C-alpha positions as a Markdown table, in Angstrom:
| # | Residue | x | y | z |
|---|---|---|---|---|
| 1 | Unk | -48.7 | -19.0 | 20.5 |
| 2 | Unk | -48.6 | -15.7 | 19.3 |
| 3 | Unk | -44.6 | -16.3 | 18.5 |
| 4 | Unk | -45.7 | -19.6 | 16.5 |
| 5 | Unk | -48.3 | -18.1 | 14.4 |
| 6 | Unk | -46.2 | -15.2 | 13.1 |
| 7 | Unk | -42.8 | -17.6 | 12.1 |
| 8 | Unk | -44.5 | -17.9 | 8.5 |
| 9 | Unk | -44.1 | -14.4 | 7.9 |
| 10 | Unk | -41.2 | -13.8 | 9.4 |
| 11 | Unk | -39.2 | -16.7 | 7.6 |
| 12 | Unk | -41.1 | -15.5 | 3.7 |
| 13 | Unk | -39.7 | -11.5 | 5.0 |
| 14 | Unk | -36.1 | -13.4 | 6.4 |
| 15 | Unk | -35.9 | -14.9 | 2.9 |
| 16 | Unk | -36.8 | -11.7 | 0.7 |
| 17 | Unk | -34.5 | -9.8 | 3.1 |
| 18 | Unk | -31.9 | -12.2 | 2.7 |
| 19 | Unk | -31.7 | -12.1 | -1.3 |
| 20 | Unk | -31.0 | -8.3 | -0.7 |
| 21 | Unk | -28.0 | -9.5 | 1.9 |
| 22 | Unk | -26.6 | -11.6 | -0.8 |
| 23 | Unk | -27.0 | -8.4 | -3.4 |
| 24 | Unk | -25.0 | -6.7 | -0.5 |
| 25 | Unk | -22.8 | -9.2 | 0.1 |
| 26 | Unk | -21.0 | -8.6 | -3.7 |
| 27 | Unk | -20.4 | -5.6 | -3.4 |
| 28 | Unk | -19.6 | -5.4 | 0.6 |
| 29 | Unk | -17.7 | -8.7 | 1.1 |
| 30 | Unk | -16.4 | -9.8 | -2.9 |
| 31 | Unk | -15.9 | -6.5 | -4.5 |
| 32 | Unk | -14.7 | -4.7 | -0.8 |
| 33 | Unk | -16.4 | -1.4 | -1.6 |
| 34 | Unk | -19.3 | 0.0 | 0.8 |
| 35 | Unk | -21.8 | 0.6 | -1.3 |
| 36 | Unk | -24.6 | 2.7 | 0.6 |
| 37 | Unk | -26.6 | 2.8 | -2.6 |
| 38 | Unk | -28.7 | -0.5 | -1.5 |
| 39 | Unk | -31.3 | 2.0 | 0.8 |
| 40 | Unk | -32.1 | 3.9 | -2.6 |
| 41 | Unk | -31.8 | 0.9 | -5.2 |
| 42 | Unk | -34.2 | -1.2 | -3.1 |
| 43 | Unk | -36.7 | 1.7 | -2.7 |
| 44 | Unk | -36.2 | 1.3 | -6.5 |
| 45 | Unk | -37.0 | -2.1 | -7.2 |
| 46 | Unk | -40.2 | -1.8 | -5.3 |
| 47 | Unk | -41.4 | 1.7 | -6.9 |
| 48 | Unk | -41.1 | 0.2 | -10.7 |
| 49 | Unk | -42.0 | -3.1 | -9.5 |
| 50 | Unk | -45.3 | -1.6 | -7.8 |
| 51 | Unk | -45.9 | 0.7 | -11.0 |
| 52 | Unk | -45.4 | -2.0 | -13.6 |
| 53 | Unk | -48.2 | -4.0 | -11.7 |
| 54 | Unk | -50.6 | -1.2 | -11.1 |
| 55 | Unk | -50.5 | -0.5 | -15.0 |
| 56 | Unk | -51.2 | -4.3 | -15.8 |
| 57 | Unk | -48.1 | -5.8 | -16.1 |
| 58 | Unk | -47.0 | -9.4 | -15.3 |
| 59 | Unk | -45.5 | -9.6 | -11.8 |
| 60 | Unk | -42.7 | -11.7 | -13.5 |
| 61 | Unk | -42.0 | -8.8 | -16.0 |
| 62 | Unk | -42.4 | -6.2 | -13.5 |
| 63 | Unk | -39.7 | -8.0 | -10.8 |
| 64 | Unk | -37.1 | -8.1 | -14.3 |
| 65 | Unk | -37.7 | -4.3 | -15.1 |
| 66 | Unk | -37.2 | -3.5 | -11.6 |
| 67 | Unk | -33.5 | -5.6 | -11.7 |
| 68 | Unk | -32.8 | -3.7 | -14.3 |
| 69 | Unk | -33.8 | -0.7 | -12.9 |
| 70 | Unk | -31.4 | -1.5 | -9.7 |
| 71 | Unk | -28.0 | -2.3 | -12.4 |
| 72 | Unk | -29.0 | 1.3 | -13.6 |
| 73 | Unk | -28.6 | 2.5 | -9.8 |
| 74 | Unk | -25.4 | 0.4 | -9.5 |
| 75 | Unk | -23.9 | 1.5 | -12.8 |
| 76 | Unk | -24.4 | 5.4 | -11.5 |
| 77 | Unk | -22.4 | 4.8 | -8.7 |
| 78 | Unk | -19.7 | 2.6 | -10.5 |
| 79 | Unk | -19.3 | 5.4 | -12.6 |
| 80 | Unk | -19.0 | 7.8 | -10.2 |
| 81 | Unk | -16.4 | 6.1 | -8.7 |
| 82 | Unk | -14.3 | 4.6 | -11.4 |
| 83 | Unk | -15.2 | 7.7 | -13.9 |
| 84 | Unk | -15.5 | 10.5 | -11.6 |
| 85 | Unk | -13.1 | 9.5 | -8.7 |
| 86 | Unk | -15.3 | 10.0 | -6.3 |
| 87 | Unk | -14.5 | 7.5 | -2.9 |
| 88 | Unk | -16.7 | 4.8 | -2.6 |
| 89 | Unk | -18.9 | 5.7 | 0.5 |
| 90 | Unk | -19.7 | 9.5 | -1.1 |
| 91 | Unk | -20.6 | 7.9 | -4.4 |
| 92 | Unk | -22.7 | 5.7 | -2.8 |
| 93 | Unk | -24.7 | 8.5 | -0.8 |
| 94 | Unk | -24.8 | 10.5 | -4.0 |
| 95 | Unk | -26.6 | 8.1 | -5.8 |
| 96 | Unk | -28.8 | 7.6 | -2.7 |
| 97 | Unk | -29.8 | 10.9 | -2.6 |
| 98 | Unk | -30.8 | 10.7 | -6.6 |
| 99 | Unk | -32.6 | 8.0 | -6.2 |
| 100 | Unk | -34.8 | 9.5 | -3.1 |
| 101 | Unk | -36.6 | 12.4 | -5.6 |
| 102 | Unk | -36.5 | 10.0 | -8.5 |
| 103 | Unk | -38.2 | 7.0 | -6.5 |
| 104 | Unk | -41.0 | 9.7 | -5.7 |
| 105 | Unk | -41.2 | 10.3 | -9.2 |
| 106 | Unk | -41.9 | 6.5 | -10.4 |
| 107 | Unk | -44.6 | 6.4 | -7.2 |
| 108 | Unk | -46.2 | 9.6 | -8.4 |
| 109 | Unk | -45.9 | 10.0 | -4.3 |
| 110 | Unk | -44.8 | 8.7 | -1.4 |
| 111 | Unk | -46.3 | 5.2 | -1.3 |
| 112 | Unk | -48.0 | 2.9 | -4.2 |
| 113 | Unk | -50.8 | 0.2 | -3.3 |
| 114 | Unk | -50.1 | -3.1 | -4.6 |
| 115 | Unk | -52.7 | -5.3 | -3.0 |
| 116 | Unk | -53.2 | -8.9 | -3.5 |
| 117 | Unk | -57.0 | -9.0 | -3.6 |
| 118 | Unk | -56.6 | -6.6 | -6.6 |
| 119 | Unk | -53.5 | -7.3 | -9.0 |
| 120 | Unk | -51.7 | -10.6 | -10.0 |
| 121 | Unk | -48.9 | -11.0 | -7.4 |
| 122 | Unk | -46.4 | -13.9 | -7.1 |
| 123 | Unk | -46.1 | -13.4 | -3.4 |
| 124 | Unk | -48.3 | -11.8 | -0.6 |
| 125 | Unk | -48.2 | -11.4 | 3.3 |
| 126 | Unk | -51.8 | -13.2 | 3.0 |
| 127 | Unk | -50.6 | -16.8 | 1.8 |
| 128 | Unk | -47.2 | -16.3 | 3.9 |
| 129 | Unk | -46.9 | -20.3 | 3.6 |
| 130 | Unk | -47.3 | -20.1 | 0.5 |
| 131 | Unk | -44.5 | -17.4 | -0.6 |
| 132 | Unk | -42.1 | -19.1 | 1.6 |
| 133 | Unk | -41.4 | -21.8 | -1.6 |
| 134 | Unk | -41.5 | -19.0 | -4.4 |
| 135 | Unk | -39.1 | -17.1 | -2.4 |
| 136 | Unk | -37.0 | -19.6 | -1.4 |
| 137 | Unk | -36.9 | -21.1 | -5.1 |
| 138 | Unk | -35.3 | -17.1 | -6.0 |
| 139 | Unk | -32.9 | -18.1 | -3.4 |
| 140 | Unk | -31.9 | -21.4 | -4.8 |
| 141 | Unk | -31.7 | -20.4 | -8.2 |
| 142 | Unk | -30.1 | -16.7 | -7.2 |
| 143 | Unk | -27.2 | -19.0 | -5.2 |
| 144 | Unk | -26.6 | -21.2 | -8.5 |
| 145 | Unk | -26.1 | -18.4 | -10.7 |
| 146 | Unk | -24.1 | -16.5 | -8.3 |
| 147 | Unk | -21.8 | -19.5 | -7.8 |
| 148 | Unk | -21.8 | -20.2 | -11.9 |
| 149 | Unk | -20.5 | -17.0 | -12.6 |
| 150 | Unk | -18.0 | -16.4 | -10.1 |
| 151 | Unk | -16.2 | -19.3 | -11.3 |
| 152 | Unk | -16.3 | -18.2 | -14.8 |
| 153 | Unk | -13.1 | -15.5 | -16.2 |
| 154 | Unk | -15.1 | -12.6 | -15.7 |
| 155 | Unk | -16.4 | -13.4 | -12.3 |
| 156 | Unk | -12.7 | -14.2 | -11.1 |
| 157 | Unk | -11.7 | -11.0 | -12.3 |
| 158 | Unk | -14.5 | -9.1 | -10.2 |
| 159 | Unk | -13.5 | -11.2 | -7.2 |
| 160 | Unk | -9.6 | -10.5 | -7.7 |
| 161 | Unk | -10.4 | -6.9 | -8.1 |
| 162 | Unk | -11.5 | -6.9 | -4.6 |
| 163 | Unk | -9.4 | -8.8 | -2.8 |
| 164 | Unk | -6.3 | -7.5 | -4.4 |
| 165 | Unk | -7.1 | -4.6 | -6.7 |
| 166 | Unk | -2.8 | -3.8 | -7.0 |
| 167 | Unk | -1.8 | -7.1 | -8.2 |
| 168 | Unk | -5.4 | -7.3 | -10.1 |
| 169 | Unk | -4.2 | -4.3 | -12.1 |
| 170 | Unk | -0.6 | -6.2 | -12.6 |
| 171 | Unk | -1.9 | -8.7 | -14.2 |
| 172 | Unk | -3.5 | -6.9 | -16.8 |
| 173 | Unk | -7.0 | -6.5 | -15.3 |
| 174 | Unk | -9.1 | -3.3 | -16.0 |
| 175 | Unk | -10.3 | -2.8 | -11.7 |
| 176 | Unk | -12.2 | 0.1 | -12.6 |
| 177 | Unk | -14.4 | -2.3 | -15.3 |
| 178 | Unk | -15.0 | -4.9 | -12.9 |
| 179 | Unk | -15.7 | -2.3 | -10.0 |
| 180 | Unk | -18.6 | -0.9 | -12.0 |
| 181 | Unk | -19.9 | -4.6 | -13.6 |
| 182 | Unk | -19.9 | -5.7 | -9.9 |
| 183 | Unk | -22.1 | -2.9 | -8.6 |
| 184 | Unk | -24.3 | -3.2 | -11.2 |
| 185 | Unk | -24.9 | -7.0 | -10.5 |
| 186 | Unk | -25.0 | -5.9 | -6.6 |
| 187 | Unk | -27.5 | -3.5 | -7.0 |
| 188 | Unk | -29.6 | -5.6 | -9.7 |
| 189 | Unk | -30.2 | -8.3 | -6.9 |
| 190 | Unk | -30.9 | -5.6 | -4.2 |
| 191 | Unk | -33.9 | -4.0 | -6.4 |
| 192 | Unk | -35.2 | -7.8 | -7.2 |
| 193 | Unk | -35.7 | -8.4 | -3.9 |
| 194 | Unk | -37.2 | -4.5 | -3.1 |
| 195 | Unk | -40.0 | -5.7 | -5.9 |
| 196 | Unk | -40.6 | -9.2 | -4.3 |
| 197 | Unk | -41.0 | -7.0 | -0.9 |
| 198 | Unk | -43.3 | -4.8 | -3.0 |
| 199 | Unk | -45.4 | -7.8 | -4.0 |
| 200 | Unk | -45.3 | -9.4 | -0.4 |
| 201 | Unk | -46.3 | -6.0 | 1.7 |
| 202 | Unk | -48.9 | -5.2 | -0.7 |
| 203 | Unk | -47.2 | -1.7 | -1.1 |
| 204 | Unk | -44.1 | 0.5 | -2.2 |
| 205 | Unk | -42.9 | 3.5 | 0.2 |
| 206 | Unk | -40.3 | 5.5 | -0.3 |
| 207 | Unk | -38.9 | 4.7 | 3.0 |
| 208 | Unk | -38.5 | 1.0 | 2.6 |
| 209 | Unk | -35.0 | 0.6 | 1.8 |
| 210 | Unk | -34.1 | 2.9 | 4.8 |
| 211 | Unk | -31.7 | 0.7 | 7.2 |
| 212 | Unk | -31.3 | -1.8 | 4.5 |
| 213 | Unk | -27.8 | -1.5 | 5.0 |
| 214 | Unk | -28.0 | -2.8 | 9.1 |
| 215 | Unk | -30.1 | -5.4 | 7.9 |
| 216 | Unk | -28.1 | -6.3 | 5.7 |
| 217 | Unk | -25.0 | -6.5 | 7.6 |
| 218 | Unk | -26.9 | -8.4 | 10.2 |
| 219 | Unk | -27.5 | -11.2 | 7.8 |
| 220 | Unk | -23.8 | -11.4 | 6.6 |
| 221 | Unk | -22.4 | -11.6 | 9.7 |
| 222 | Unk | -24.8 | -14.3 | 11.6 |
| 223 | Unk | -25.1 | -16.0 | 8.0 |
| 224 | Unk | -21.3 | -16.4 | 7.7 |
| 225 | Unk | -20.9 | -17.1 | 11.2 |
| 226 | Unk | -23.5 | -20.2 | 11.4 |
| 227 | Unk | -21.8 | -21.3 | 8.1 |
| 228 | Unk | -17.9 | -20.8 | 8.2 |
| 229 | Unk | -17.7 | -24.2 | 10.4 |
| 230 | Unk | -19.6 | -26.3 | 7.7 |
| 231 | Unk | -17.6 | -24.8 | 4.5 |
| 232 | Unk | -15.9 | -22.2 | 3.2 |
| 233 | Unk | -17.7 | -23.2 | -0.5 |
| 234 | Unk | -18.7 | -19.2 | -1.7 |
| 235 | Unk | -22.4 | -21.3 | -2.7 |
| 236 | Unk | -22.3 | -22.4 | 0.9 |
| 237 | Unk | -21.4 | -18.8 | 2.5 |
| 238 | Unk | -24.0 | -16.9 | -0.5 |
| 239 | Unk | -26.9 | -19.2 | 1.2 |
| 240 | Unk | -26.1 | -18.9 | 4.6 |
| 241 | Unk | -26.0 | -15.1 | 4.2 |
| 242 | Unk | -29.8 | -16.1 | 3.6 |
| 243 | Unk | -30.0 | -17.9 | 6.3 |
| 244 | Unk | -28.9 | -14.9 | 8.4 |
| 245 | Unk | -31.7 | -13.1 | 7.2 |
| 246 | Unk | -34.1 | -15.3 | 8.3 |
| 247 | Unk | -32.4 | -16.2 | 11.9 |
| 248 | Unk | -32.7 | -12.2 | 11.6 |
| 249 | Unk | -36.4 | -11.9 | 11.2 |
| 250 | Unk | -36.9 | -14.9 | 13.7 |
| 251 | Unk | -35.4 | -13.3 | 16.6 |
| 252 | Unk | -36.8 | -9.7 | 15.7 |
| 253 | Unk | -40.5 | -11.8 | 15.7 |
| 254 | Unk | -39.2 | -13.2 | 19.3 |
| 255 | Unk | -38.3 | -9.8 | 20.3 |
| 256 | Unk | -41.7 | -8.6 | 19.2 |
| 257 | Unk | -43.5 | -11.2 | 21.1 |
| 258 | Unk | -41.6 | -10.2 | 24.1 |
| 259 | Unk | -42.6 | -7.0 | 24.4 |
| 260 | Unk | -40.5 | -4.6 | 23.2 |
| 261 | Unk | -41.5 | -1.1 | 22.0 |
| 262 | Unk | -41.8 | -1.3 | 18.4 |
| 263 | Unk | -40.0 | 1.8 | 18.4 |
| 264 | Unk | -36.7 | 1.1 | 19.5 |
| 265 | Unk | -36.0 | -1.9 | 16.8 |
| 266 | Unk | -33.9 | 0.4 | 14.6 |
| 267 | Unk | -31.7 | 1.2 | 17.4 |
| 268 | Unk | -31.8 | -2.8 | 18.4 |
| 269 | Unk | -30.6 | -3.7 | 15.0 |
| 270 | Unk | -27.6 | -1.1 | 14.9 |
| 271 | Unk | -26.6 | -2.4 | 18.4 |
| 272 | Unk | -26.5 | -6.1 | 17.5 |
| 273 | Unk | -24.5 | -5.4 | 14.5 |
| 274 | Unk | -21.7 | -3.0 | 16.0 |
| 275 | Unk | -21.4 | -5.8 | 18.6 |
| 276 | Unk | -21.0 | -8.5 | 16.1 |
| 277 | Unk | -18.9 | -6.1 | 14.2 |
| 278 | Unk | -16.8 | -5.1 | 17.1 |
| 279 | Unk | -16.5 | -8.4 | 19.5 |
| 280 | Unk | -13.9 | -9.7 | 16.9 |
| 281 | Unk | -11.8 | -7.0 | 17.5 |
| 282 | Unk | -11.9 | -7.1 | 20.4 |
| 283 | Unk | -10.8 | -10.5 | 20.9 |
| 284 | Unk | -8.2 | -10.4 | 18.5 |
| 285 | Unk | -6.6 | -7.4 | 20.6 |
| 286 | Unk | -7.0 | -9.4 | 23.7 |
| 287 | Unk | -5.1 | -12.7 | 21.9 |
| 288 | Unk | -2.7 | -10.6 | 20.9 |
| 289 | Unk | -1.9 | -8.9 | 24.5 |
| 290 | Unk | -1.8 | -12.8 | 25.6 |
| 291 | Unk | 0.5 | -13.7 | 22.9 |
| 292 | Unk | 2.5 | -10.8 | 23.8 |
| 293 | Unk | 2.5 | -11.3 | 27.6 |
| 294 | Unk | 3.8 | -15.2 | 27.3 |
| 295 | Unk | 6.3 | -13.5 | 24.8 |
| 296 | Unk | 7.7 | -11.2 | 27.0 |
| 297 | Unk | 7.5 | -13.8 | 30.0 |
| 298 | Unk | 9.7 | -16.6 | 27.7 |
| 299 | Unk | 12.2 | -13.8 | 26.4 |
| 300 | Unk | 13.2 | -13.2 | 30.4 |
| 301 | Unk | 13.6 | -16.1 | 31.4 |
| 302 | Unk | 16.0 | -17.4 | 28.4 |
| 303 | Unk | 17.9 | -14.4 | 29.3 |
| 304 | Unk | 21.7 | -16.1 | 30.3 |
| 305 | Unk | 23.6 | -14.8 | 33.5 |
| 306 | Unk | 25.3 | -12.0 | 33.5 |
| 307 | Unk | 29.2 | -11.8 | 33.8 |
| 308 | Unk | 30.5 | -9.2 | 36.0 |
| 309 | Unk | 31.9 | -6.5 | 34.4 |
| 310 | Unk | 34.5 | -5.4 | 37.2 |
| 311 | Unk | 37.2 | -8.1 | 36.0 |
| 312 | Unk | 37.3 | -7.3 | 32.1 |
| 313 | Unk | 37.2 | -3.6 | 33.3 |
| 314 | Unk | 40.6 | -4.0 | 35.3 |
| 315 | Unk | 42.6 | -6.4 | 32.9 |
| 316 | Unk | 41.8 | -3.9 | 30.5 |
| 317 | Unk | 43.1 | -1.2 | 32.2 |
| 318 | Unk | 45.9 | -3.6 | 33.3 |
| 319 | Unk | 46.7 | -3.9 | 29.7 |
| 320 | Unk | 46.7 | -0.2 | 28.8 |
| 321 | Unk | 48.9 | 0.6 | 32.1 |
| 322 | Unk | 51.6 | -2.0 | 30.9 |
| 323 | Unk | 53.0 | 0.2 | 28.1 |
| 324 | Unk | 53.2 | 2.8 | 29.9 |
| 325 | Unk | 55.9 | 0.7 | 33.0 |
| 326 | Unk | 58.1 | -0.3 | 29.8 |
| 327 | Unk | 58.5 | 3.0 | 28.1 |
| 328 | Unk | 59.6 | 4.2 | 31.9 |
| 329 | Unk | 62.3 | 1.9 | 32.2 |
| 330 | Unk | 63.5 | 2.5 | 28.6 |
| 331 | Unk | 63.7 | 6.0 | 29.7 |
């Protein structure tokens, strides 16, 4: 019962969670960089989001300054990357750790209270039934755009950039521009949905985007993987990355219900991904020592008989020895 009466909450935090998977999913999946900036640049979203709020300003406002704030975030790594030549995963942490002292700076501290029964919020843990819509509606329209602008020049370019950054640049494209514009969109989506957690929790800590990454990775890989079978569409694989977040949540709430030391869920999370991550792997290695074995297996036995050597050996040397008779009886 326990299990029932907490799925409202867990599908509203699935749903926020998964607009930050689909952030992640630009840059991780379209753009193939590994952009660790997401634990700071949600952090980010949630500390303006939480400020804007506390000083009177409209939730709606406050969740587009906090966007903003996040394509700042993004645009600092981009252009530590493309600019500087730093590699992606260092310019990622970099920005991280810059965002740590200036997150603490927006909060004034290490947490900001954003609580329903006192500011205007668009979402809160108290009416979970009723922030599942509103956060689902973000999804929707998050999805469309997404899907839009991917199909448009610019968003083709992005998507070329990542899958084939040498031929990208053959044709003429600028990878390092498209690198940094898809970061910025990455990271934009990441802080929106670190203020609409801001707004749901009732509060902004500077630990919030910690693990973001796991949880991220989580939903793009059960997302994808419930999804792949229906369509390949990239709307279809954007949503179901949402999806993942919520089967996510679901099974953590299960877990919960079962039992299990709150404690260990970090470790839980990083377990299920590297087996997701690695089962693949694994399986292809096994297919291909199959493939190899019935390779190996076919190749002996359409090997043909072989011919003894003995009698080409002895009319060869029957040959050679002839030349020599004749030149003796010349003699």
């Amino acid at each position: 019962m326990e299990f029932i009466n907490a799925l409202p909450t867990a599908i509203s935090q699935g749903l926020i969670w998964g607009i930050m998977a689909i952030g992640f999913y630009i840059s991780y999946k379209v753009l193939d960089f590994s952009d660790l900036t997401v634990d700071g640049s949600f952090c980010t979203g949630g500390a303006v989001c939480a400020v804007l709020i506390v000083s009177g300003v409209n939730p709606g406002l406050a969740l587009l300054v906090a966007m903003l704030a996040g394509m700042a975030a993004g645009l600092l790594t981009g252009l530590l990357h493309a600019g500087m030549g730093i590699p992606p995963i260092l310019s990622g942490i970099l920005t991280q750790l810059m965002l740590y002292s200036i997150n603490l700076k927006i909060m004034g501290g290490a947490n900001l209270t954003v609580s329903a029964r006192t500011f205007a919020v668009w979402v809160s843990s108290a009416n979970a039934t009723i922030a599942i819509p509103i956060i689902l509606a973000f999804v929707v329209v998050i999805v469309f755009v997404l899907y839009w602008f991917f199909g448009t020049e610019v968003g083709c370019s992005i998507r070329a950039t990542g899958n084939n950054p040498n031929m990208s640049r053959a044709q003429g494209i600028n990878t390092n521009f498209y690198k940094v514009l898809g970061l910025v969109i990455s990271n934009g989506i990441v802080a929106l949905a670190g203020g609409l957690l801001a707004q749901y929790q009732g509060f902004a800590d500077i630990n919030m985007g910690r693990g973001a990454i796991v949880i991220g990775l989580a939903a793009i890989i059960v997302g994808t993987a419930v999804v792949k079978k229906i369509s390949r569409n990239f709307a279809i694989k954007m949503g179901g990355v949402a999806l993942g977040g919520v089967i996510y949540y679901i099974v953590l709430q299960a877990v919960i219900a079962m039992g299990l030391d709150t404690d260990l869920l970090k470790m839980l999370s990083a377990v299920v991904v590297a087996i997701f991550l690695g089962v693949p792997h694994l399986r292809k290695k096994l297919m291909e020592g199959k493939h190899n074995g019935k390779k190996k297996g076919k190749a002996v036995a359409a090997e043909p008989e072989e011919i003894a050597p003995e009698s080409v050996v002895i009319e060869d040397v029957a040959l050679e020895e002839e030349p020599n008779q004749e030149e003796v009886h010349d003699a």
